[in-house]
């Protein structure tokens, strides 16, 4: 099986897409927040690799074509933002302050937890880009000397948790304004969370898409500053 993945140009892609399809069907049938399709697909892929003893490098090489779609998929999130451009112009100050607050909250929380759990500098900078999209977060982690593989995993976990809990947290903290919901979700849980924001409404999705872009840029600059604080 390992040789099959090494010599196949599409086995990893098929496995990934099939696992995600199963995840979406499970979510559609039971509709529980914990049954996130991405989380289910991750579990299924890991189980398959362990069961058939397929090396991760072999799987990753066969699934690399999906990775090429990551950046254009992120860029395509600008479409709903363009459709809500007038609303953005009317609330520009609030939107910018909200996103910057989200970025600072993310960076400060990582700094506080690193000090609390006495993490090494490398572990600390690995976690700094946890709330931005993978395409940007990997570059930040590499630049700061973090563990890129762990950064990728942390970004995915952050997004999945945001996707699973976004609606419930908005209810708990009584966040009712569509713009506020979108900014909170996008600045905290990047593209995966934005998928949930788009399910909640067009405005939420547009504001979340904007938050992804601005949060990514601000985190690139902020992480460089915060890296020197620990």
mmCIF file of C-alpha atoms in Angstrom:
data_model
loop_
_atom_site.group_PDB
_atom_site.id
_atom_site.type_symbol
_atom_site.label_atom_id
_atom_site.label_comp_id
_atom_site.label_asym_id
_atom_site.label_seq_id
_atom_site.Cartn_x
_atom_site.Cartn_y
_atom_site.Cartn_z
ATOM 1 C CA UNK A 1 0.000 0.000 0.000
ATOM 2 C CA UNK A 2 2.866 2.359 0.780
ATOM 3 C CA UNK A 3 4.356 1.757 -2.681
ATOM 4 C CA UNK A 4 0.934 2.352 -4.220
ATOM 5 C CA UNK A 5 0.763 5.834 -2.696
ATOM 6 C CA UNK A 6 4.346 6.566 -3.675
ATOM 7 C CA UNK A 7 3.665 5.692 -7.307
ATOM 8 C CA UNK A 8 0.202 7.201 -7.555
ATOM 9 C CA UNK A 9 -0.459 10.793 -8.532
ATOM 10 C CA UNK A 10 -4.018 10.830 -7.198
ATOM 11 C CA UNK A 11 -4.430 8.257 -4.402
ATOM 12 C CA UNK A 12 -3.915 10.850 -1.689
ATOM 13 C CA UNK A 13 -6.365 13.228 -3.356
ATOM 14 C CA UNK A 14 -9.012 10.515 -3.635
ATOM 15 C CA UNK A 15 -8.527 9.469 -0.014
ATOM 16 C CA UNK A 16 -8.789 13.071 1.198
ATOM 17 C CA UNK A 17 -11.883 13.903 -0.839
ATOM 18 C CA UNK A 18 -13.603 10.616 0.022
ATOM 19 C CA UNK A 19 -12.951 11.171 3.732
ATOM 20 C CA UNK A 20 -14.337 14.709 3.552
ATOM 21 C CA UNK A 21 -17.411 13.504 1.653
ATOM 22 C CA UNK A 22 -18.080 10.949 4.383
ATOM 23 C CA UNK A 23 -17.681 13.722 6.950
ATOM 24 C CA UNK A 24 -20.210 15.970 5.196
ATOM 25 C CA UNK A 25 -22.712 13.133 4.948
ATOM 26 C CA UNK A 26 -22.349 12.360 8.655
ATOM 27 C CA UNK A 27 -22.815 16.041 9.526
ATOM 28 C CA UNK A 28 -25.836 16.322 7.225
ATOM 29 C CA UNK A 29 -27.506 13.324 8.823
ATOM 30 C CA UNK A 30 -26.927 14.045 12.518
ATOM 31 C CA UNK A 31 -26.238 17.817 12.502
ATOM 32 C CA UNK A 32 -24.255 17.782 15.759
ATOM 33 C CA UNK A 33 -21.716 20.651 16.075
ATOM 34 C CA UNK A 34 -18.980 18.234 17.116
ATOM 35 C CA UNK A 35 -19.367 16.316 13.835
ATOM 36 C CA UNK A 36 -17.305 18.762 11.830
ATOM 37 C CA UNK A 37 -16.612 17.362 8.325
ATOM 38 C CA UNK A 38 -12.955 18.432 8.386
ATOM 39 C CA UNK A 39 -12.405 16.884 11.804
ATOM 40 C CA UNK A 40 -14.035 13.646 10.681
ATOM 41 C CA UNK A 41 -11.958 13.542 7.501
ATOM 42 C CA UNK A 42 -8.746 14.063 9.499
ATOM 43 C CA UNK A 43 -9.633 11.175 11.808
ATOM 44 C CA UNK A 44 -10.507 8.933 8.862
ATOM 45 C CA UNK A 45 -7.290 9.705 6.978
ATOM 46 C CA UNK A 46 -5.144 9.132 10.075
ATOM 47 C CA UNK A 47 -6.953 5.858 10.750
ATOM 48 C CA UNK A 48 -6.427 4.726 7.153
ATOM 49 C CA UNK A 49 -2.715 5.548 7.211
ATOM 50 C CA UNK A 50 -2.224 3.709 10.493
ATOM 51 C CA UNK A 51 -4.286 0.698 9.448
ATOM 52 C CA UNK A 52 -2.486 0.195 6.153
ATOM 53 C CA UNK A 53 0.898 1.457 7.424
ATOM 54 C CA UNK A 54 1.205 4.206 4.848
ATOM 55 C CA UNK A 55 3.974 6.727 5.527
ATOM 56 C CA UNK A 56 2.784 10.300 5.871
ATOM 57 C CA UNK A 57 5.351 11.471 3.296
ATOM 58 C CA UNK A 58 3.950 9.007 0.766
ATOM 59 C CA UNK A 59 0.396 10.195 1.397
ATOM 60 C CA UNK A 60 1.395 13.862 1.395
ATOM 61 C CA UNK A 61 3.233 13.500 -1.914
ATOM 62 C CA UNK A 62 0.174 11.929 -3.494
ATOM 63 C CA UNK A 63 -2.182 14.570 -2.040
ATOM 64 C CA UNK A 64 -0.009 17.607 -2.761
ATOM 65 C CA UNK A 65 -2.261 18.806 -5.573
ATOM 66 C CA UNK A 66 -4.918 19.717 -3.031
ATOM 67 C CA UNK A 67 -2.391 21.942 -1.273
ATOM 68 C CA UNK A 68 -1.939 23.950 -4.465
ATOM 69 C CA UNK A 69 -5.581 25.028 -4.175
ATOM 70 C CA UNK A 70 -5.147 26.483 -0.696
ATOM 71 C CA UNK A 71 -3.994 29.951 -1.755
ATOM 72 C CA UNK A 72 -6.548 30.511 -4.568
ATOM 73 C CA UNK A 73 -9.303 29.230 -2.271
ATOM 74 C CA UNK A 74 -8.305 31.841 0.308
ATOM 75 C CA UNK A 75 -8.189 34.591 -2.315
ATOM 76 C CA UNK A 76 -11.672 33.653 -3.553
ATOM 77 C CA UNK A 77 -13.051 34.733 -0.174
ATOM 78 C CA UNK A 78 -12.747 38.300 -1.481
ATOM 79 C CA UNK A 79 -15.900 37.760 -3.570
ATOM 80 C CA UNK A 80 -18.443 37.997 -0.696
ATOM 81 C CA UNK A 81 -16.475 40.944 0.687
ATOM 82 C CA UNK A 82 -16.820 42.809 -2.615
ATOM 83 C CA UNK A 83 -20.565 42.199 -2.509
ATOM 84 C CA UNK A 84 -20.761 43.915 0.895
ATOM 85 C CA UNK A 85 -18.414 46.801 0.075
ATOM 86 C CA UNK A 86 -20.927 49.562 0.931
ATOM 87 C CA UNK A 87 -21.590 48.055 4.335
ATOM 88 C CA UNK A 88 -17.843 47.859 4.943
ATOM 89 C CA UNK A 89 -17.360 51.531 4.092
ATOM 90 C CA UNK A 90 -20.063 52.566 6.572
ATOM 91 C CA UNK A 91 -18.474 50.603 9.400
ATOM 92 C CA UNK A 92 -14.782 50.895 8.517
ATOM 93 C CA UNK A 93 -13.557 52.189 11.904
ATOM 94 C CA UNK A 94 -15.426 49.574 13.938
ATOM 95 C CA UNK A 95 -14.291 46.788 11.613
ATOM 96 C CA UNK A 96 -10.601 47.766 11.790
ATOM 97 C CA UNK A 97 -10.639 48.163 15.579
ATOM 98 C CA UNK A 98 -12.433 44.840 15.972
ATOM 99 C CA UNK A 99 -9.924 42.948 13.825
ATOM 100 C CA UNK A 100 -6.912 44.530 15.531
ATOM 101 C CA UNK A 101 -8.419 43.617 18.902
ATOM 102 C CA UNK A 102 -8.787 40.018 17.740
ATOM 103 C CA UNK A 103 -5.162 39.867 16.586
ATOM 104 C CA UNK A 104 -3.862 41.307 19.862
ATOM 105 C CA UNK A 105 -6.059 38.936 21.876
ATOM 106 C CA UNK A 106 -4.613 35.971 19.977
ATOM 107 C CA UNK A 107 -0.976 37.033 20.362
ATOM 108 C CA UNK A 108 -1.344 38.014 24.025
ATOM 109 C CA UNK A 109 -3.070 34.748 24.903
ATOM 110 C CA UNK A 110 -0.211 32.752 23.355
ATOM 111 C CA UNK A 111 2.327 34.846 25.280
ATOM 112 C CA UNK A 112 0.448 34.330 28.555
ATOM 113 C CA UNK A 113 0.067 30.572 28.040
ATOM 114 C CA UNK A 114 3.719 30.203 27.022
ATOM 115 C CA UNK A 115 4.775 31.877 30.259
ATOM 116 C CA UNK A 116 2.292 29.828 32.301
ATOM 117 C CA UNK A 117 3.387 26.468 30.883
ATOM 118 C CA UNK A 118 7.056 27.469 30.521
ATOM 119 C CA UNK A 119 7.300 26.691 26.824
ATOM 120 C CA UNK A 120 10.576 27.013 24.963
ATOM 121 C CA UNK A 121 11.035 29.921 22.563
ATOM 122 C CA UNK A 122 10.654 27.589 19.580
ATOM 123 C CA UNK A 123 7.377 26.199 20.957
ATOM 124 C CA UNK A 124 6.158 29.717 21.697
ATOM 125 C CA UNK A 125 6.731 31.078 18.187
ATOM 126 C CA UNK A 126 5.204 27.905 16.773
ATOM 127 C CA UNK A 127 1.882 28.885 18.340
ATOM 128 C CA UNK A 128 1.901 32.601 17.492
ATOM 129 C CA UNK A 129 0.272 32.216 14.033
ATOM 130 C CA UNK A 130 -2.449 29.851 15.304
ATOM 131 C CA UNK A 131 -5.367 32.077 14.273
ATOM 132 C CA UNK A 132 -4.386 32.918 10.693
ATOM 133 C CA UNK A 133 -4.782 30.927 7.514
ATOM 134 C CA UNK A 134 -2.313 28.112 6.864
ATOM 135 C CA UNK A 135 -0.849 29.733 3.748
ATOM 136 C CA UNK A 136 0.402 32.666 5.854
ATOM 137 C CA UNK A 137 0.938 30.865 9.161
ATOM 138 C CA UNK A 138 3.462 28.407 7.740
ATOM 139 C CA UNK A 139 5.620 31.256 6.447
ATOM 140 C CA UNK A 140 5.466 33.057 9.808
ATOM 141 C CA UNK A 141 6.469 29.926 11.689
ATOM 142 C CA UNK A 142 9.382 29.239 9.348
ATOM 143 C CA UNK A 143 10.617 32.818 9.598
ATOM 144 C CA UNK A 144 10.537 32.812 13.407
ATOM 145 C CA UNK A 145 12.139 29.384 13.797
ATOM 146 C CA UNK A 146 9.077 27.458 14.927
ATOM 147 C CA UNK A 147 8.031 23.880 14.236
ATOM 148 C CA UNK A 148 6.095 24.179 10.976
ATOM 149 C CA UNK A 149 4.344 20.799 11.203
ATOM 150 C CA UNK A 150 3.007 21.646 14.660
ATOM 151 C CA UNK A 151 1.980 25.117 13.465
ATOM 152 C CA UNK A 152 -0.062 23.529 10.684
ATOM 153 C CA UNK A 153 -1.771 21.187 13.135
ATOM 154 C CA UNK A 154 -2.496 24.007 15.595
ATOM 155 C CA UNK A 155 -3.983 26.208 12.856
ATOM 156 C CA UNK A 156 -6.276 23.382 11.750
ATOM 157 C CA UNK A 157 -7.365 22.627 15.329
ATOM 158 C CA UNK A 158 -8.039 26.329 15.940
ATOM 159 C CA UNK A 159 -10.164 26.555 12.802
ATOM 160 C CA UNK A 160 -12.117 23.387 13.545
ATOM 161 C CA UNK A 161 -12.853 24.499 17.113
ATOM 162 C CA UNK A 162 -13.966 27.893 15.841
ATOM 163 C CA UNK A 163 -16.222 26.254 13.272
ATOM 164 C CA UNK A 164 -17.744 23.982 15.912
ATOM 165 C CA UNK A 165 -18.319 26.585 18.624
ATOM 166 C CA UNK A 166 -18.907 29.880 16.768
ATOM 167 C CA UNK A 167 -22.695 29.942 16.958
ATOM 168 C CA UNK A 168 -22.802 28.758 20.564
ATOM 169 C CA UNK A 169 -20.247 31.337 21.715
ATOM 170 C CA UNK A 170 -22.134 34.129 19.963
ATOM 171 C CA UNK A 171 -25.238 33.115 21.898
ATOM 172 C CA UNK A 172 -23.398 32.838 25.214
ATOM 173 C CA UNK A 173 -21.817 36.289 24.895
ATOM 174 C CA UNK A 174 -24.951 37.756 23.278
ATOM 175 C CA UNK A 175 -23.203 38.843 20.097
ATOM 176 C CA UNK A 176 -26.119 39.623 17.801
ATOM 177 C CA UNK A 177 -24.737 42.063 15.211
ATOM 178 C CA UNK A 178 -23.810 40.331 11.938
ATOM 179 C CA UNK A 179 -20.646 42.395 11.465
ATOM 180 C CA UNK A 180 -19.440 41.620 14.990
ATOM 181 C CA UNK A 181 -20.032 37.906 14.497
ATOM 182 C CA UNK A 182 -18.102 37.850 11.224
ATOM 183 C CA UNK A 183 -15.123 39.771 12.573
ATOM 184 C CA UNK A 184 -14.922 37.615 15.701
ATOM 185 C CA UNK A 185 -15.049 34.358 13.753
ATOM 186 C CA UNK A 186 -12.633 35.392 11.001
ATOM 187 C CA UNK A 187 -9.994 36.896 13.290
ATOM 188 C CA UNK A 188 -10.102 33.895 15.642
ATOM 189 C CA UNK A 189 -10.491 30.882 13.361
ATOM 190 C CA UNK A 190 -9.490 31.938 9.800
ATOM 191 C CA UNK A 191 -10.893 30.129 6.731
ATOM 192 C CA UNK A 192 -12.377 27.107 8.484
ATOM 193 C CA UNK A 193 -14.309 29.354 10.831
ATOM 194 C CA UNK A 194 -15.331 31.518 7.880
ATOM 195 C CA UNK A 195 -17.097 28.516 6.373
ATOM 196 C CA UNK A 196 -19.382 28.575 9.415
ATOM 197 C CA UNK A 197 -19.755 32.366 9.171
ATOM 198 C CA UNK A 198 -20.975 31.979 5.578
ATOM 199 C CA UNK A 199 -23.576 29.485 6.785
ATOM 200 C CA UNK A 200 -24.749 32.062 9.330
ATOM 201 C CA UNK A 201 -25.290 34.796 6.727
ATOM 202 C CA UNK A 202 -23.849 36.813 3.832
ATOM 203 C CA UNK A 203 -22.706 39.712 6.028
ATOM 204 C CA UNK A 204 -21.071 37.385 8.550
ATOM 205 C CA UNK A 205 -19.251 35.602 5.742
ATOM 206 C CA UNK A 206 -18.057 38.817 4.116
ATOM 207 C CA UNK A 207 -16.762 40.332 7.349
ATOM 208 C CA UNK A 208 -15.088 37.060 8.301
ATOM 209 C CA UNK A 209 -13.363 36.964 4.904
ATOM 210 C CA UNK A 210 -12.058 40.483 5.469
ATOM 211 C CA UNK A 211 -10.873 39.550 8.956
ATOM 212 C CA UNK A 212 -8.825 36.672 7.522
ATOM 213 C CA UNK A 213 -6.844 38.972 5.248
ATOM 214 C CA UNK A 214 -6.243 41.811 7.689
ATOM 215 C CA UNK A 215 -5.553 39.439 10.595
ATOM 216 C CA UNK A 216 -2.981 37.636 8.495
ATOM 217 C CA UNK A 217 -1.140 40.837 7.596
ATOM 218 C CA UNK A 218 -1.288 42.178 11.163
ATOM 219 C CA UNK A 219 -0.140 38.870 12.629
ATOM 220 C CA UNK A 220 2.884 38.788 10.331
ATOM 221 C CA UNK A 221 3.997 42.127 11.791
ATOM 222 C CA UNK A 222 2.758 41.440 15.321
ATOM 223 C CA UNK A 223 4.337 38.002 15.586
ATOM 224 C CA UNK A 224 7.746 39.465 14.773
ATOM 225 C CA UNK A 225 7.323 41.893 17.679
ATOM 226 C CA UNK A 226 5.869 39.357 20.117
ATOM 227 C CA UNK A 227 8.590 36.824 19.276
ATOM 228 C CA UNK A 228 11.074 39.082 21.058
ATOM 229 C CA UNK A 229 8.951 39.285 24.220
ATOM 230 C CA UNK A 230 9.574 35.686 25.361
#
